[in-house]
PDB file of C-alpha atoms and ligand atoms in Angstrom:
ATOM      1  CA  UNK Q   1      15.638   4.561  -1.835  1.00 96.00           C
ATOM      2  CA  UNK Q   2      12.365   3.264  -0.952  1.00 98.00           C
ATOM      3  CA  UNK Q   3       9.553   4.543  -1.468  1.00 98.00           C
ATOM      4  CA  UNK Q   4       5.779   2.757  -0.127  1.00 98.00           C
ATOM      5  CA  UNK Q   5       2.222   4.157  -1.397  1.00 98.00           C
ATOM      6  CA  UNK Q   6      -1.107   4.168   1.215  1.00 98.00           C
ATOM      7  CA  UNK Q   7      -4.183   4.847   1.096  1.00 97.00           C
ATOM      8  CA  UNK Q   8      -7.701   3.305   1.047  1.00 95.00           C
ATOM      9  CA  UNK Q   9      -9.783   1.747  -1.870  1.00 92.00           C
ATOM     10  CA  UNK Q  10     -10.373   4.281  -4.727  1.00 92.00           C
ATOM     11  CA  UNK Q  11      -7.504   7.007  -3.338  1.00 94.00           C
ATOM     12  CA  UNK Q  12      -5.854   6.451  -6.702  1.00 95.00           C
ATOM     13  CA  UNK Q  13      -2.625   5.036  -5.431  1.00 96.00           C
ATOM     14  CA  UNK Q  14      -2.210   3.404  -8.631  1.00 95.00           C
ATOM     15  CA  UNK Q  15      -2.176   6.330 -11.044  1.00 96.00           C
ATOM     16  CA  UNK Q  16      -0.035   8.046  -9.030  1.00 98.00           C
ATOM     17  CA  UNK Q  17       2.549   5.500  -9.134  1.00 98.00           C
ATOM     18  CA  UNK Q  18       2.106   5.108 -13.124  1.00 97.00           C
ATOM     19  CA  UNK Q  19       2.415   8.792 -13.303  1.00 98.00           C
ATOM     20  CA  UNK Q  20       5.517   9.416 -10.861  1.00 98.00           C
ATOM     21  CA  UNK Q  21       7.898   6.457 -12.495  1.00 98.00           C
ATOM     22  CA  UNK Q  22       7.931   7.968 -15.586  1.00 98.00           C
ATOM     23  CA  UNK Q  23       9.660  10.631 -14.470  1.00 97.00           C
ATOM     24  CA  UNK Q  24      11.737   9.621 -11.857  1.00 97.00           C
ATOM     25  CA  UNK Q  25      12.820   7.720 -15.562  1.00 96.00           C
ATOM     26  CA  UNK Q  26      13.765  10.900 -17.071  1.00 96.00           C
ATOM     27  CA  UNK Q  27      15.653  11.881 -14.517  1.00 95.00           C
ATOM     28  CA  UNK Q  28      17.781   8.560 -14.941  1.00 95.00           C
ATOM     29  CA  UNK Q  29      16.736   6.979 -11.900  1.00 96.00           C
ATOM     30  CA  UNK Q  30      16.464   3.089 -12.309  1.00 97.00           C
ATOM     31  CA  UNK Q  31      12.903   2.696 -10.726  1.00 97.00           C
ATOM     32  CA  UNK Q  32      11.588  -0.626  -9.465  1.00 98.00           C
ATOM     33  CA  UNK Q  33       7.846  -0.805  -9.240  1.00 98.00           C
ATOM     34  CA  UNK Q  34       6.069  -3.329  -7.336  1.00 98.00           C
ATOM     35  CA  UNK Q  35       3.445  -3.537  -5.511  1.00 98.00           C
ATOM     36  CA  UNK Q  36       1.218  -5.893  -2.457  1.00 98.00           C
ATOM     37  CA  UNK Q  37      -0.303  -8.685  -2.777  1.00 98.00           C
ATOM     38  CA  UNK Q  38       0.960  -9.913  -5.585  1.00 98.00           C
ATOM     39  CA  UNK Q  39       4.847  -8.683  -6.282  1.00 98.00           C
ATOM     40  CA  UNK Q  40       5.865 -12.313  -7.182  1.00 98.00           C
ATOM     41  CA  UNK Q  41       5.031 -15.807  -8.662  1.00 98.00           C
ATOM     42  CA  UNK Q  42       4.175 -16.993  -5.684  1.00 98.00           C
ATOM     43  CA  UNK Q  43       2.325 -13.740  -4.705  1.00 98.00           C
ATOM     44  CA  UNK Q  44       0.567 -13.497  -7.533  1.00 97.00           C
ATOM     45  CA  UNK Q  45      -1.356 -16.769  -6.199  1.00 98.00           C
ATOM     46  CA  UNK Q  46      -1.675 -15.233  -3.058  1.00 98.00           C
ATOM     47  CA  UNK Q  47      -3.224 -12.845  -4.144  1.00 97.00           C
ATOM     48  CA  UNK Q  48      -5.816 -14.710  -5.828  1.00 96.00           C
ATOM     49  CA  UNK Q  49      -6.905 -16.141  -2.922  1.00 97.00           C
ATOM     50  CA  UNK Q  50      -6.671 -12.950  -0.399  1.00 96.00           C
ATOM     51  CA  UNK Q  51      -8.783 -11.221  -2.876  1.00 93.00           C
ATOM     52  CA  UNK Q  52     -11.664 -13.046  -3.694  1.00 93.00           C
ATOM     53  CA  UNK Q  53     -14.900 -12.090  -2.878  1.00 89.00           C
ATOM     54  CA  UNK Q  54     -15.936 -15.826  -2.908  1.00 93.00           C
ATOM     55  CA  UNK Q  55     -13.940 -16.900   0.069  1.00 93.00           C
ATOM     56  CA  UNK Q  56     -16.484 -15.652   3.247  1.00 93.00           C
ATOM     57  CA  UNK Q  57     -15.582 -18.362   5.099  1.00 95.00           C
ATOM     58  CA  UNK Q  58     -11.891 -16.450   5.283  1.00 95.00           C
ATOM     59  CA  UNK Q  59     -11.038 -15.922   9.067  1.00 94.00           C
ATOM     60  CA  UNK Q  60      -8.430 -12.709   9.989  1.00 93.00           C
ATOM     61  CA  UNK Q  61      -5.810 -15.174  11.062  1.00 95.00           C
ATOM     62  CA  UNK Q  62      -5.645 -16.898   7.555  1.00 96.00           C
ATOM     63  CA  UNK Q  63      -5.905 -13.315   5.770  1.00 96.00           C
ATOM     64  CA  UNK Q  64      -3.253 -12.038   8.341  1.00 97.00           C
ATOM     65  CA  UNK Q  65      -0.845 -14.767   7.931  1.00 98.00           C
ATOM     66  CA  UNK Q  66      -1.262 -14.811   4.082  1.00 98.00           C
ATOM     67  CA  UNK Q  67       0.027 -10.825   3.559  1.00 98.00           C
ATOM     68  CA  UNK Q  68       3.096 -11.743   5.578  1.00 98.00           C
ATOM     69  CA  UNK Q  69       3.616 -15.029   3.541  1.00 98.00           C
ATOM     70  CA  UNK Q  70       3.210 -12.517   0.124  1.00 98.00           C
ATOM     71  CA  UNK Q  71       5.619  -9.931   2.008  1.00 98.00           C
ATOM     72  CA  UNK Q  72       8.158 -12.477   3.078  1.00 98.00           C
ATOM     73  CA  UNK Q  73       8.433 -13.389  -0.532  1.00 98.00           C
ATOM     74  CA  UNK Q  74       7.880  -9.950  -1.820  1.00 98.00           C
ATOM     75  CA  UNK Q  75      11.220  -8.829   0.474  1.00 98.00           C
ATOM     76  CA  UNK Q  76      13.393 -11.555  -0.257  1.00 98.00           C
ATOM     77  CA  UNK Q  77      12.769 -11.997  -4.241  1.00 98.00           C
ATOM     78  CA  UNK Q  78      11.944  -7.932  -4.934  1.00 98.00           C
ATOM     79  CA  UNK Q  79      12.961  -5.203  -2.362  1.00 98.00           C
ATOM     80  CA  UNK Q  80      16.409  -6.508  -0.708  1.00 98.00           C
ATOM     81  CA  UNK Q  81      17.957  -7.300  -4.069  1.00 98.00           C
ATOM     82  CA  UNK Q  82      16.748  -4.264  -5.532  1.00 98.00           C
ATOM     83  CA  UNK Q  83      17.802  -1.813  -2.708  1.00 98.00           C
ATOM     84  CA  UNK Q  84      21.446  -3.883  -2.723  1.00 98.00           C
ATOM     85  CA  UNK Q  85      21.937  -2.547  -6.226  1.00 97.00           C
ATOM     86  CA  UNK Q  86      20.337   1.218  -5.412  1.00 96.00           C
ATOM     87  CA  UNK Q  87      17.594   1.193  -7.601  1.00 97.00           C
ATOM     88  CA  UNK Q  88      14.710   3.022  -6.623  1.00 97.00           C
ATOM     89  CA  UNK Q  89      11.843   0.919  -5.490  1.00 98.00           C
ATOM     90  CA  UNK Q  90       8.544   2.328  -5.164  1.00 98.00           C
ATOM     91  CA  UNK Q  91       5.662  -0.481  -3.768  1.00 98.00           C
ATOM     92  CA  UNK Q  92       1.882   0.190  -3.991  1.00 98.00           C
ATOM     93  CA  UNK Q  93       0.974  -1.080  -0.101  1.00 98.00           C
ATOM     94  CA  UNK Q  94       3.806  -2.166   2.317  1.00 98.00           C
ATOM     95  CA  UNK Q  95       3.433  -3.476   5.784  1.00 98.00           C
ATOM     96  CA  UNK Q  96       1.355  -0.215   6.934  1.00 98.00           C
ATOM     97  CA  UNK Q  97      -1.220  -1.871   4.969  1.00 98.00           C
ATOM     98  CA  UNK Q  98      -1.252  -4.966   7.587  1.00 98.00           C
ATOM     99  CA  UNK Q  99      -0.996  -2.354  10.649  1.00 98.00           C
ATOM    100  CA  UNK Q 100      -3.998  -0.810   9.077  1.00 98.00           C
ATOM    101  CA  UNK Q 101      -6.102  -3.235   7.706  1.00 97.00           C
ATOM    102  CA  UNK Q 102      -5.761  -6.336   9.882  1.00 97.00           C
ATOM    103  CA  UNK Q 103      -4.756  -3.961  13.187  1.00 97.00           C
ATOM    104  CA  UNK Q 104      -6.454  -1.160  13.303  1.00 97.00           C
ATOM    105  CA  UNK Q 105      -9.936  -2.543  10.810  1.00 96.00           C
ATOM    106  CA  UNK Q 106     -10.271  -5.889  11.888  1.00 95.00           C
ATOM    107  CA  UNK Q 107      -8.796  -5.208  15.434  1.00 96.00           C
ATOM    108  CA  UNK Q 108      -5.957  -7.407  15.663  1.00 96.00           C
ATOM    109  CA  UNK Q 109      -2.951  -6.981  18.094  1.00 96.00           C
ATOM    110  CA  UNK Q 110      -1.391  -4.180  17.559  1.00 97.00           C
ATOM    111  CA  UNK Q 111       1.643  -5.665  19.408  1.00 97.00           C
ATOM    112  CA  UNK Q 112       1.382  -9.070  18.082  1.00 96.00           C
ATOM    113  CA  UNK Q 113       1.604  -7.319  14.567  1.00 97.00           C
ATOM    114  CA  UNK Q 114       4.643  -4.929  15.136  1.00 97.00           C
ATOM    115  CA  UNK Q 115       6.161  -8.748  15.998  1.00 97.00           C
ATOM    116  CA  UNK Q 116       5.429 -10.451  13.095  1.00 98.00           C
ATOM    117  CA  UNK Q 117       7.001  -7.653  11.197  1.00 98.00           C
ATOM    118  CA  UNK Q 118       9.797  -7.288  12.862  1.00 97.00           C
ATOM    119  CA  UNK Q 119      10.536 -11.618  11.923  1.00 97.00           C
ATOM    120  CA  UNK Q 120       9.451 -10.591   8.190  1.00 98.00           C
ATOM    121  CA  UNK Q 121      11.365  -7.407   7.877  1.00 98.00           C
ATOM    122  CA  UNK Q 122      14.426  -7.253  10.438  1.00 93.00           C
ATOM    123  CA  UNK Q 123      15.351  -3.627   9.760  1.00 91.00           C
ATOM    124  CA  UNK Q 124      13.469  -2.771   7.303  1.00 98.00           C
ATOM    125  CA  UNK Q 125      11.534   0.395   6.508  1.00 97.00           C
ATOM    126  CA  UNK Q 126       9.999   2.537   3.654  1.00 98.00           C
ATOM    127  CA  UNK Q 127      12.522   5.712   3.173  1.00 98.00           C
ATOM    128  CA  UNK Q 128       8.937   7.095   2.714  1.00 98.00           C
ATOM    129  CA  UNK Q 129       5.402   6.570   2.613  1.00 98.00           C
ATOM    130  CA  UNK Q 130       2.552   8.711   0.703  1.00 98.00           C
ATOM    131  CA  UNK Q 131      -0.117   8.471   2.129  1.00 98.00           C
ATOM    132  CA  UNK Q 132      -3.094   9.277  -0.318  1.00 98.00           C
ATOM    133  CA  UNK Q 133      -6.035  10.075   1.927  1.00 98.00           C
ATOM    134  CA  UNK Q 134      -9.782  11.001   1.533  1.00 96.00           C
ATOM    135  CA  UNK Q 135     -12.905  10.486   3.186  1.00 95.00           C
ATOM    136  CA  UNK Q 136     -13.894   7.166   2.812  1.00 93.00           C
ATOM    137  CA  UNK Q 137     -17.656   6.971   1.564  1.00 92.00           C
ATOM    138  CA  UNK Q 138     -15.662   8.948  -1.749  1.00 92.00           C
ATOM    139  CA  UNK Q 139     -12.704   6.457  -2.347  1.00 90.00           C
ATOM    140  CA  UNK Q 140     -15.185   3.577  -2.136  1.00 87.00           C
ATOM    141  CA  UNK Q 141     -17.661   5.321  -5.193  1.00 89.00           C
ATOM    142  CA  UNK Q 142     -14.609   5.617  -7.061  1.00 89.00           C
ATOM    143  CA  UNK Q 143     -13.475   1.927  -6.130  1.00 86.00           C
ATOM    144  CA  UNK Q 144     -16.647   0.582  -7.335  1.00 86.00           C
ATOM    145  CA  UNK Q 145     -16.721   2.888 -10.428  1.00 85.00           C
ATOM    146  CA  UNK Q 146     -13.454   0.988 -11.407  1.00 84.00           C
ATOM    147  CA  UNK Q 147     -15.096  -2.367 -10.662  1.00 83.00           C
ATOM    148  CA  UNK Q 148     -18.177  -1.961 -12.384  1.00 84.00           C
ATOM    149  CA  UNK Q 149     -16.486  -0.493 -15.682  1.00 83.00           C
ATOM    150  CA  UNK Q 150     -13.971  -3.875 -16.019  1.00 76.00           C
ATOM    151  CA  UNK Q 151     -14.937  -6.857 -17.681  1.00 64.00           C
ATOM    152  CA  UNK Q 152     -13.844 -10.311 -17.165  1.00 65.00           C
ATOM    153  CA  UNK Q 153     -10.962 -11.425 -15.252  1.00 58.00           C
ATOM    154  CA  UNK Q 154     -11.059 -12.483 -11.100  1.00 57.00           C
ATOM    155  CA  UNK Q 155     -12.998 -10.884  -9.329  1.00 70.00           C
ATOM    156  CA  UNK Q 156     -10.895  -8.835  -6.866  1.00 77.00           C
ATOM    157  CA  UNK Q 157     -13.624  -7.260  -4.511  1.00 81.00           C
ATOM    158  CA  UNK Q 158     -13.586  -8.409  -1.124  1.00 79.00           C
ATOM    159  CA  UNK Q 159     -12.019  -5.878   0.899  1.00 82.00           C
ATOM    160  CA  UNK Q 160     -14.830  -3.300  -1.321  1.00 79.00           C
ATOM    161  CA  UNK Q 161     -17.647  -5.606   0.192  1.00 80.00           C
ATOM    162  CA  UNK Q 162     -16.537  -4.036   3.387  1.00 82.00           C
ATOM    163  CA  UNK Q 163     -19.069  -1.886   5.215  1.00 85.00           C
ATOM    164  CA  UNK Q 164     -18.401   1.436   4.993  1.00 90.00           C
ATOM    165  CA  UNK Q 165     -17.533   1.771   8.462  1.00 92.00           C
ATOM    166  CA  UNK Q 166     -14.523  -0.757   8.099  1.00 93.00           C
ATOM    167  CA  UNK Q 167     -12.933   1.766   5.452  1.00 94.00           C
ATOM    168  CA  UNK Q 168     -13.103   4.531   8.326  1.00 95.00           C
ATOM    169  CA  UNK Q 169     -11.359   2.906  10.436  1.00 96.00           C
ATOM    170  CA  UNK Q 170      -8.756   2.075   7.654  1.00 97.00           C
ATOM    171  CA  UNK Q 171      -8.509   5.884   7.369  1.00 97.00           C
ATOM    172  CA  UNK Q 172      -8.034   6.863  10.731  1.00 98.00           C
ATOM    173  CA  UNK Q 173      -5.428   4.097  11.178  1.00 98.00           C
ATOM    174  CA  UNK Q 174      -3.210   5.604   8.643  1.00 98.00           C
ATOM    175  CA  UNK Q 175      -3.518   9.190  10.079  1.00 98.00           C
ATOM    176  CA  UNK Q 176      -2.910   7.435  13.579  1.00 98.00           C
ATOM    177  CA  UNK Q 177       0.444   6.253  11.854  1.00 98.00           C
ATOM    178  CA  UNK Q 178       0.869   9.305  10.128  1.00 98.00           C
ATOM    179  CA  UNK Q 179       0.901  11.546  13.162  1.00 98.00           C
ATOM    180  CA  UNK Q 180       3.022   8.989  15.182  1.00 97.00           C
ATOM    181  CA  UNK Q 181       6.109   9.105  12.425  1.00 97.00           C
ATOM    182  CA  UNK Q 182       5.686  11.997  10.962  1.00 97.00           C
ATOM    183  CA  UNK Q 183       9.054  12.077   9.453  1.00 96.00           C
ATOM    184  CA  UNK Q 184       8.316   9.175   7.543  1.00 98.00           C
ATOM    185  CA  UNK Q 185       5.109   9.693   6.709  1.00 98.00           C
ATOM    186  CA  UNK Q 186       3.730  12.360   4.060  1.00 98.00           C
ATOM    187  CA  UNK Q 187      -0.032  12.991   3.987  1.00 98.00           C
ATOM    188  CA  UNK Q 188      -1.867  13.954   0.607  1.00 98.00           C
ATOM    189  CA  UNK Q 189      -4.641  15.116   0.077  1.00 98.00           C
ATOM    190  CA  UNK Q 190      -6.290  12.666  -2.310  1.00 97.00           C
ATOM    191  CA  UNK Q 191      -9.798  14.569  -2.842  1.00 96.00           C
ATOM    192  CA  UNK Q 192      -7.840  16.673  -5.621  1.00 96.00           C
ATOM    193  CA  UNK Q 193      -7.325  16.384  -9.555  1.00 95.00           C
ATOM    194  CA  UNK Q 194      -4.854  13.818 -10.570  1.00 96.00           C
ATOM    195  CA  UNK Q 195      -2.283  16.623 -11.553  1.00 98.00           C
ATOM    196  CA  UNK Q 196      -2.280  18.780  -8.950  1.00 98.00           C
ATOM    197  CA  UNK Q 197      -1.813  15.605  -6.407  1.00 98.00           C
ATOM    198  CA  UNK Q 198       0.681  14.320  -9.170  1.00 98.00           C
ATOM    199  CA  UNK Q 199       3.407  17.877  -8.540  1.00 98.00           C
ATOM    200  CA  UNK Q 200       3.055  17.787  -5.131  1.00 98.00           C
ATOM    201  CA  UNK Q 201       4.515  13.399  -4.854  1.00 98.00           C
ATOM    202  CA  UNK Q 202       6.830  14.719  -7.531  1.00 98.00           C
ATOM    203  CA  UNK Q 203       8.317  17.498  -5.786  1.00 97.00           C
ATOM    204  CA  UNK Q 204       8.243  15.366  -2.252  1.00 98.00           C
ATOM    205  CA  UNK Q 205      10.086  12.221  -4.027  1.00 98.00           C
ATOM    206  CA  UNK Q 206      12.287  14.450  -5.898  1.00 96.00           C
ATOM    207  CA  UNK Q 207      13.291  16.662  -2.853  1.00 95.00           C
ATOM    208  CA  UNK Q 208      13.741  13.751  -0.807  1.00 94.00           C
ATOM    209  CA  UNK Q 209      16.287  11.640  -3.351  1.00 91.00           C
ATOM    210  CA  UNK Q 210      18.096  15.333  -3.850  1.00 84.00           C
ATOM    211  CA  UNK Q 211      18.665  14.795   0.409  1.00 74.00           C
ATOM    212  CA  UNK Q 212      19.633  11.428   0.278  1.00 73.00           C
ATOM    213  CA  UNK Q 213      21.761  11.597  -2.702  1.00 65.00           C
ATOM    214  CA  UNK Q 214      20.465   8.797  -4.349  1.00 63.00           C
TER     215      UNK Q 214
HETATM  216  P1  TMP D   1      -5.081  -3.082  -3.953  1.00 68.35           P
HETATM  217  O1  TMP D   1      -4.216  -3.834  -4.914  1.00 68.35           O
HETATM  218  O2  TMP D   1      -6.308  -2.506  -4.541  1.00 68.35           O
HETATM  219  O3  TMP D   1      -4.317  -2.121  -3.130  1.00 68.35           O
HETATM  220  O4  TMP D   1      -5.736  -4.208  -3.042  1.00 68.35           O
HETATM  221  C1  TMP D   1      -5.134  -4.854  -2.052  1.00 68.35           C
HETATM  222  C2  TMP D   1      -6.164  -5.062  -0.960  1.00 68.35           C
HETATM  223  O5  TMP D   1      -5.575  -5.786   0.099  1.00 68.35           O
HETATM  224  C3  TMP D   1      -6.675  -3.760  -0.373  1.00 68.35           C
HETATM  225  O6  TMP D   1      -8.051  -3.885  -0.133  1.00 68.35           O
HETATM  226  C4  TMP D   1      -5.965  -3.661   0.941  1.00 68.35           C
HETATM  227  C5  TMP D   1      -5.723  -5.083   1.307  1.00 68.35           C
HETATM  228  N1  TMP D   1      -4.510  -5.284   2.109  1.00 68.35           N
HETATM  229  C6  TMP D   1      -4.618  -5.683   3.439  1.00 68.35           C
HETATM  230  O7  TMP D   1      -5.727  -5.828   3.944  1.00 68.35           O
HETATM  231  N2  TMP D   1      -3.467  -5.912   4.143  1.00 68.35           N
HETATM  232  C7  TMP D   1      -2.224  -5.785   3.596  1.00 68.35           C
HETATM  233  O8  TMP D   1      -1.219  -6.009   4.272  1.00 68.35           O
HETATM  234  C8  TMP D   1      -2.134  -5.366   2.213  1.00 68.35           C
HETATM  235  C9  TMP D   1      -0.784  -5.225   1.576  1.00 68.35           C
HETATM  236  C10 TMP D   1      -3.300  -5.134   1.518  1.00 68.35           C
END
C-alpha cells in the first residue's frame, strides 16, 4: 500500500502524517514514512541544495532534474523495497509534486514531464494521494509562521520566497490533477482544525487498506 501526501506550503501535510502513522501502528500495520526531497543519504544533500534560499541563480532545468535525481534514489533505496515486503509506505510529496510545481508553477512541459516519470518510475503509482488543500495566501501565513518561530539550522525557504501568485497556480494544478484521477486522488479540506482533518485521512486510509486487504 502506498500512500503519497499533497498540498501547498503551510497545508499541514506534515502533522497529518505524524498523526495518521501512529495509528495505522496500532492497528499493526508496519508503516514506512518517508518523505521528498530528502528520503535518503544522498537526498538528504539534495535537498540542501534544492532548498536554499541562497541559490537565485537556480534555473528550472537544474531544480527539475534534481527532484528526479532525489526520486530516482528515493524509489530504488525506499519505496520498491518497502512495497516488495508489504509494508505500508506513506511519502510526504511524490511525483505530483514535480507535475505541480515545475509543470503547472513554473510552466514546464507537461508532456516532457509525464516522460521523465515514466524513465524514473516505470509502473509506478501512489495507491492514493491526499491532497490537503486551502487557499493559498492562508497556507503561506502559516508557512512563514513555522519559519519565523525556528531557530538555527539551513535555511529551507525558497519555494516560500515565491510570489503569491506562484502558490495559486500550485493549487489549481493539484485540483487540475485531482479532477482528472479522481479515483486516485482524495481532496481535503485543509482550512479545518487538525482533528477534524485528522478522522476524515483516518477513516479514508483505513477504508481503503480494509478494500485492498492489506
Ligand atoms: P516540504 O518538505 O516543505 O514539502 O518542501 C519541499 C519543497 O519542494 C516544497 O516547496 C515543494 C517543493 N517540491 C517541488 O517543487 N517539486 C517536487 O517534485 C517536490 C517533491 C517538492
Amino acid at each position: 500500500m502506498f500512500i503519497t501526501f499533497e498540498g501547498i506550503e503551510g497545508s499541514g501535510k506534515t502533522t497529518q502524517i505524524e498523526l495518521l502513522i501512529p495509528v495505522l501502528q496500532a492497528k499493526g500495520y508496519d508503516c514506512v514514512l518517508t518523505r521528498e526531497p530528502g528520503a535518503t543519504e544522498i537526498g538528504n544533500k539534495i535537498r540542501a541544495i534544492l532548498l536554499d534560499a541562497a541559490h537565485t541563480s537556480m534555473i528550472p532545468l537544474t531544480e527539475l532534474l534534481l527532484y528526479e535525481a532525489d526520486r530516482t534514489q528515493h524509489v530504488h533505496e525506499v519505496i520498491k523495497p518497502a512495497l516488495a515486503s508489504k509494508k505500508v509506505v506513506v511519502s510526504d510529496r511524490f511525483f505530483d509534486a514535480t507535475t505541480v510545481y515545475q509543470g503547472y508553477a513554473r510552466g514546464f512541459d507537461l508532456d516532457l514531464i509525464q516522460q521523465i516519470h515514466h524513465m524514473v518510475l516505470g509502473g509506478l503509482k501512489p495507491d492514493l494521494t491526499l491532497i490537503l488543500d486551502l487557499p493559498a495566501h492562508d497556507g503561506l501565513e502559516r508557512a512563514w509562521q513555522r519559519i519565523n518561530s525556528r531557530s538555527g539550522g539551513l535555511p529551507e525557504d525558497r519555494f516560500e520566497k515565491e510570489a503569491l501568485a506562484f502558490h495559486e497556480k500550485v493549487r489549481q494544478g493539484y485540483l487540475t490533477l485531482a479532477s482528472e484521477e479522481p479515483q486516485r486522488f482524495r481532496l481535503i479540506d485543509a482550512s479545518r482544525d487538525e482533528q477534524t482533518m485528522h478522522k476524515e485521512i483516518t477513516d479514508v486510509v483505513l477504508e481503503l487498506i480494509g478494500v485492498k486487504g492489506q
